[in-house]
């Protein structure tokens, strides 16, 4: 597996989170309103977010100075933890 810097991983987590929010907000929060291609894209980004979260949480064990994962992503109400 390729090694990423903490900064790159932080940026990847934030970018994927932003894209998930963009897609979801384009349907007014109702993902059933998305076109099938958009639903597939949302699923792909959601899967990527899950993988990134696992890697990020593993990184926090060896790089204690990085921000907590919950500070990188927005909650459903649009705020950060």
JSON list of C-alpha atoms in Angstrom, two decimals:
[
{"chain": "A", "resi": 1, "resn": "UNK", "atom": "CA", "xyz": [0.00, 0.00, 0.00]},
{"chain": "A", "resi": 2, "resn": "UNK", "atom": "CA", "xyz": [1.20, 3.50, -0.80]},
{"chain": "A", "resi": 3, "resn": "UNK", "atom": "CA", "xyz": [2.14, 5.66, 2.14]},
{"chain": "A", "resi": 4, "resn": "UNK", "atom": "CA", "xyz": [0.41, 9.03, 2.32]},
{"chain": "A", "resi": 5, "resn": "UNK", "atom": "CA", "xyz": [1.40, 11.97, 4.45]},
{"chain": "A", "resi": 6, "resn": "UNK", "atom": "CA", "xyz": [-0.98, 13.01, 7.19]},
{"chain": "A", "resi": 7, "resn": "UNK", "atom": "CA", "xyz": [-1.66, 16.26, 5.33]},
{"chain": "A", "resi": 8, "resn": "UNK", "atom": "CA", "xyz": [-2.60, 14.44, 2.13]},
{"chain": "A", "resi": 9, "resn": "UNK", "atom": "CA", "xyz": [-4.91, 12.11, 4.03]},
{"chain": "A", "resi": 10, "resn": "UNK", "atom": "CA", "xyz": [-6.57, 15.04, 5.80]},
{"chain": "A", "resi": 11, "resn": "UNK", "atom": "CA", "xyz": [-7.17, 16.73, 2.45]},
{"chain": "A", "resi": 12, "resn": "UNK", "atom": "CA", "xyz": [-8.55, 13.53, 0.92]},
{"chain": "A", "resi": 13, "resn": "UNK", "atom": "CA", "xyz": [-11.00, 13.05, 3.80]},
{"chain": "A", "resi": 14, "resn": "UNK", "atom": "CA", "xyz": [-12.20, 16.65, 3.49]},
{"chain": "A", "resi": 15, "resn": "UNK", "atom": "CA", "xyz": [-12.48, 16.49, -0.32]},
{"chain": "A", "resi": 16, "resn": "UNK", "atom": "CA", "xyz": [-14.51, 13.29, -0.31]},
{"chain": "A", "resi": 17, "resn": "UNK", "atom": "CA", "xyz": [-16.76, 14.66, 2.44]},
{"chain": "A", "resi": 18, "resn": "UNK", "atom": "CA", "xyz": [-17.32, 17.86, 0.44]},
{"chain": "A", "resi": 19, "resn": "UNK", "atom": "CA", "xyz": [-18.27, 15.89, -2.67]},
{"chain": "A", "resi": 20, "resn": "UNK", "atom": "CA", "xyz": [-20.72, 13.73, -0.72]},
{"chain": "A", "resi": 21, "resn": "UNK", "atom": "CA", "xyz": [-22.34, 16.89, 0.64]},
{"chain": "A", "resi": 22, "resn": "UNK", "atom": "CA", "xyz": [-22.43, 18.49, -2.82]},
{"chain": "A", "resi": 23, "resn": "UNK", "atom": "CA", "xyz": [-24.18, 15.49, -4.36]},
{"chain": "A", "resi": 24, "resn": "UNK", "atom": "CA", "xyz": [-26.61, 15.16, -1.46]},
{"chain": "A", "resi": 25, "resn": "UNK", "atom": "CA", "xyz": [-27.42, 18.87, -1.41]},
{"chain": "A", "resi": 26, "resn": "UNK", "atom": "CA", "xyz": [-28.07, 18.86, -5.16]},
{"chain": "A", "resi": 27, "resn": "UNK", "atom": "CA", "xyz": [-31.08, 16.65, -4.41]},
{"chain": "A", "resi": 28, "resn": "UNK", "atom": "CA", "xyz": [-32.21, 18.76, -1.47]},
{"chain": "A", "resi": 29, "resn": "UNK", "atom": "CA", "xyz": [-31.06, 16.04, 0.92]},
{"chain": "A", "resi": 30, "resn": "UNK", "atom": "CA", "xyz": [-33.37, 13.42, -0.62]},
{"chain": "A", "resi": 31, "resn": "UNK", "atom": "CA", "xyz": [-31.02, 10.97, -2.32]},
{"chain": "A", "resi": 32, "resn": "UNK", "atom": "CA", "xyz": [-33.98, 9.12, -3.82]},
{"chain": "A", "resi": 33, "resn": "UNK", "atom": "CA", "xyz": [-34.35, 12.17, -6.09]},
{"chain": "A", "resi": 34, "resn": "UNK", "atom": "CA", "xyz": [-30.89, 11.63, -7.59]},
{"chain": "A", "resi": 35, "resn": "UNK", "atom": "CA", "xyz": [-30.47, 10.17, -11.05]},
{"chain": "A", "resi": 36, "resn": "UNK", "atom": "CA", "xyz": [-29.16, 6.58, -11.05]},
{"chain": "A", "resi": 37, "resn": "UNK", "atom": "CA", "xyz": [-25.69, 7.72, -12.16]},
{"chain": "A", "resi": 38, "resn": "UNK", "atom": "CA", "xyz": [-25.58, 10.24, -9.33]},
{"chain": "A", "resi": 39, "resn": "UNK", "atom": "CA", "xyz": [-26.68, 7.57, -6.86]},
{"chain": "A", "resi": 40, "resn": "UNK", "atom": "CA", "xyz": [-23.84, 5.32, -8.04]},
{"chain": "A", "resi": 41, "resn": "UNK", "atom": "CA", "xyz": [-21.40, 8.19, -7.70]},
{"chain": "A", "resi": 42, "resn": "UNK", "atom": "CA", "xyz": [-22.65, 8.93, -4.19]},
{"chain": "A", "resi": 43, "resn": "UNK", "atom": "CA", "xyz": [-22.23, 5.26, -3.29]},
{"chain": "A", "resi": 44, "resn": "UNK", "atom": "CA", "xyz": [-18.66, 5.28, -4.65]},
{"chain": "A", "resi": 45, "resn": "UNK", "atom": "CA", "xyz": [-17.79, 8.39, -2.64]},
{"chain": "A", "resi": 46, "resn": "UNK", "atom": "CA", "xyz": [-19.43, 6.92, 0.47]},
{"chain": "A", "resi": 47, "resn": "UNK", "atom": "CA", "xyz": [-17.36, 3.77, 0.12]},
{"chain": "A", "resi": 48, "resn": "UNK", "atom": "CA", "xyz": [-14.22, 5.86, -0.34]},
{"chain": "A", "resi": 49, "resn": "UNK", "atom": "CA", "xyz": [-15.12, 7.86, 2.78]},
{"chain": "A", "resi": 50, "resn": "UNK", "atom": "CA", "xyz": [-15.42, 4.65, 4.78]},
{"chain": "A", "resi": 51, "resn": "UNK", "atom": "CA", "xyz": [-12.02, 3.43, 3.58]},
{"chain": "A", "resi": 52, "resn": "UNK", "atom": "CA", "xyz": [-10.41, 6.79, 4.28]},
{"chain": "A", "resi": 53, "resn": "UNK", "atom": "CA", "xyz": [-11.89, 6.86, 7.77]},
{"chain": "A", "resi": 54, "resn": "UNK", "atom": "CA", "xyz": [-10.38, 3.46, 8.60]},
{"chain": "A", "resi": 55, "resn": "UNK", "atom": "CA", "xyz": [-6.95, 4.55, 7.38]},
{"chain": "A", "resi": 56, "resn": "UNK", "atom": "CA", "xyz": [-7.23, 7.90, 9.15]},
{"chain": "A", "resi": 57, "resn": "UNK", "atom": "CA", "xyz": [-8.18, 6.31, 12.46]},
{"chain": "A", "resi": 58, "resn": "UNK", "atom": "CA", "xyz": [-5.20, 3.95, 12.14]},
{"chain": "A", "resi": 59, "resn": "UNK", "atom": "CA", "xyz": [-2.95, 6.94, 11.48]},
{"chain": "A", "resi": 60, "resn": "UNK", "atom": "CA", "xyz": [-4.13, 8.69, 14.64]},
{"chain": "A", "resi": 61, "resn": "UNK", "atom": "CA", "xyz": [-2.48, 5.90, 16.63]},
{"chain": "A", "resi": 62, "resn": "UNK", "atom": "CA", "xyz": [0.96, 6.77, 15.27]},
{"chain": "A", "resi": 63, "resn": "UNK", "atom": "CA", "xyz": [0.52, 10.50, 14.57]},
{"chain": "A", "resi": 64, "resn": "UNK", "atom": "CA", "xyz": [-1.19, 11.93, 17.66]},
{"chain": "A", "resi": 65, "resn": "UNK", "atom": "CA", "xyz": [-0.87, 15.55, 16.47]},
{"chain": "A", "resi": 66, "resn": "UNK", "atom": "CA", "xyz": [-3.41, 15.26, 13.67]},
{"chain": "A", "resi": 67, "resn": "UNK", "atom": "CA", "xyz": [-6.94, 16.55, 14.26]},
{"chain": "A", "resi": 68, "resn": "UNK", "atom": "CA", "xyz": [-9.68, 14.12, 15.26]},
{"chain": "A", "resi": 69, "resn": "UNK", "atom": "CA", "xyz": [-11.58, 12.67, 12.31]},
{"chain": "A", "resi": 70, "resn": "UNK", "atom": "CA", "xyz": [-14.85, 14.26, 13.43]},
{"chain": "A", "resi": 71, "resn": "UNK", "atom": "CA", "xyz": [-13.31, 17.72, 13.04]},
{"chain": "A", "resi": 72, "resn": "UNK", "atom": "CA", "xyz": [-12.62, 17.05, 9.35]},
{"chain": "A", "resi": 73, "resn": "UNK", "atom": "CA", "xyz": [-16.12, 16.11, 8.24]},
{"chain": "A", "resi": 74, "resn": "UNK", "atom": "CA", "xyz": [-19.39, 17.93, 8.54]},
{"chain": "A", "resi": 75, "resn": "UNK", "atom": "CA", "xyz": [-22.34, 16.47, 10.36]},
{"chain": "A", "resi": 76, "resn": "UNK", "atom": "CA", "xyz": [-25.69, 16.18, 8.63]},
{"chain": "A", "resi": 77, "resn": "UNK", "atom": "CA", "xyz": [-26.70, 19.56, 10.07]},
{"chain": "A", "resi": 78, "resn": "UNK", "atom": "CA", "xyz": [-23.76, 21.16, 8.24]},
{"chain": "A", "resi": 79, "resn": "UNK", "atom": "CA", "xyz": [-21.60, 21.86, 11.30]},
{"chain": "A", "resi": 80, "resn": "UNK", "atom": "CA", "xyz": [-18.33, 20.38, 12.34]},
{"chain": "A", "resi": 81, "resn": "UNK", "atom": "CA", "xyz": [-17.91, 18.59, 15.65]}
]
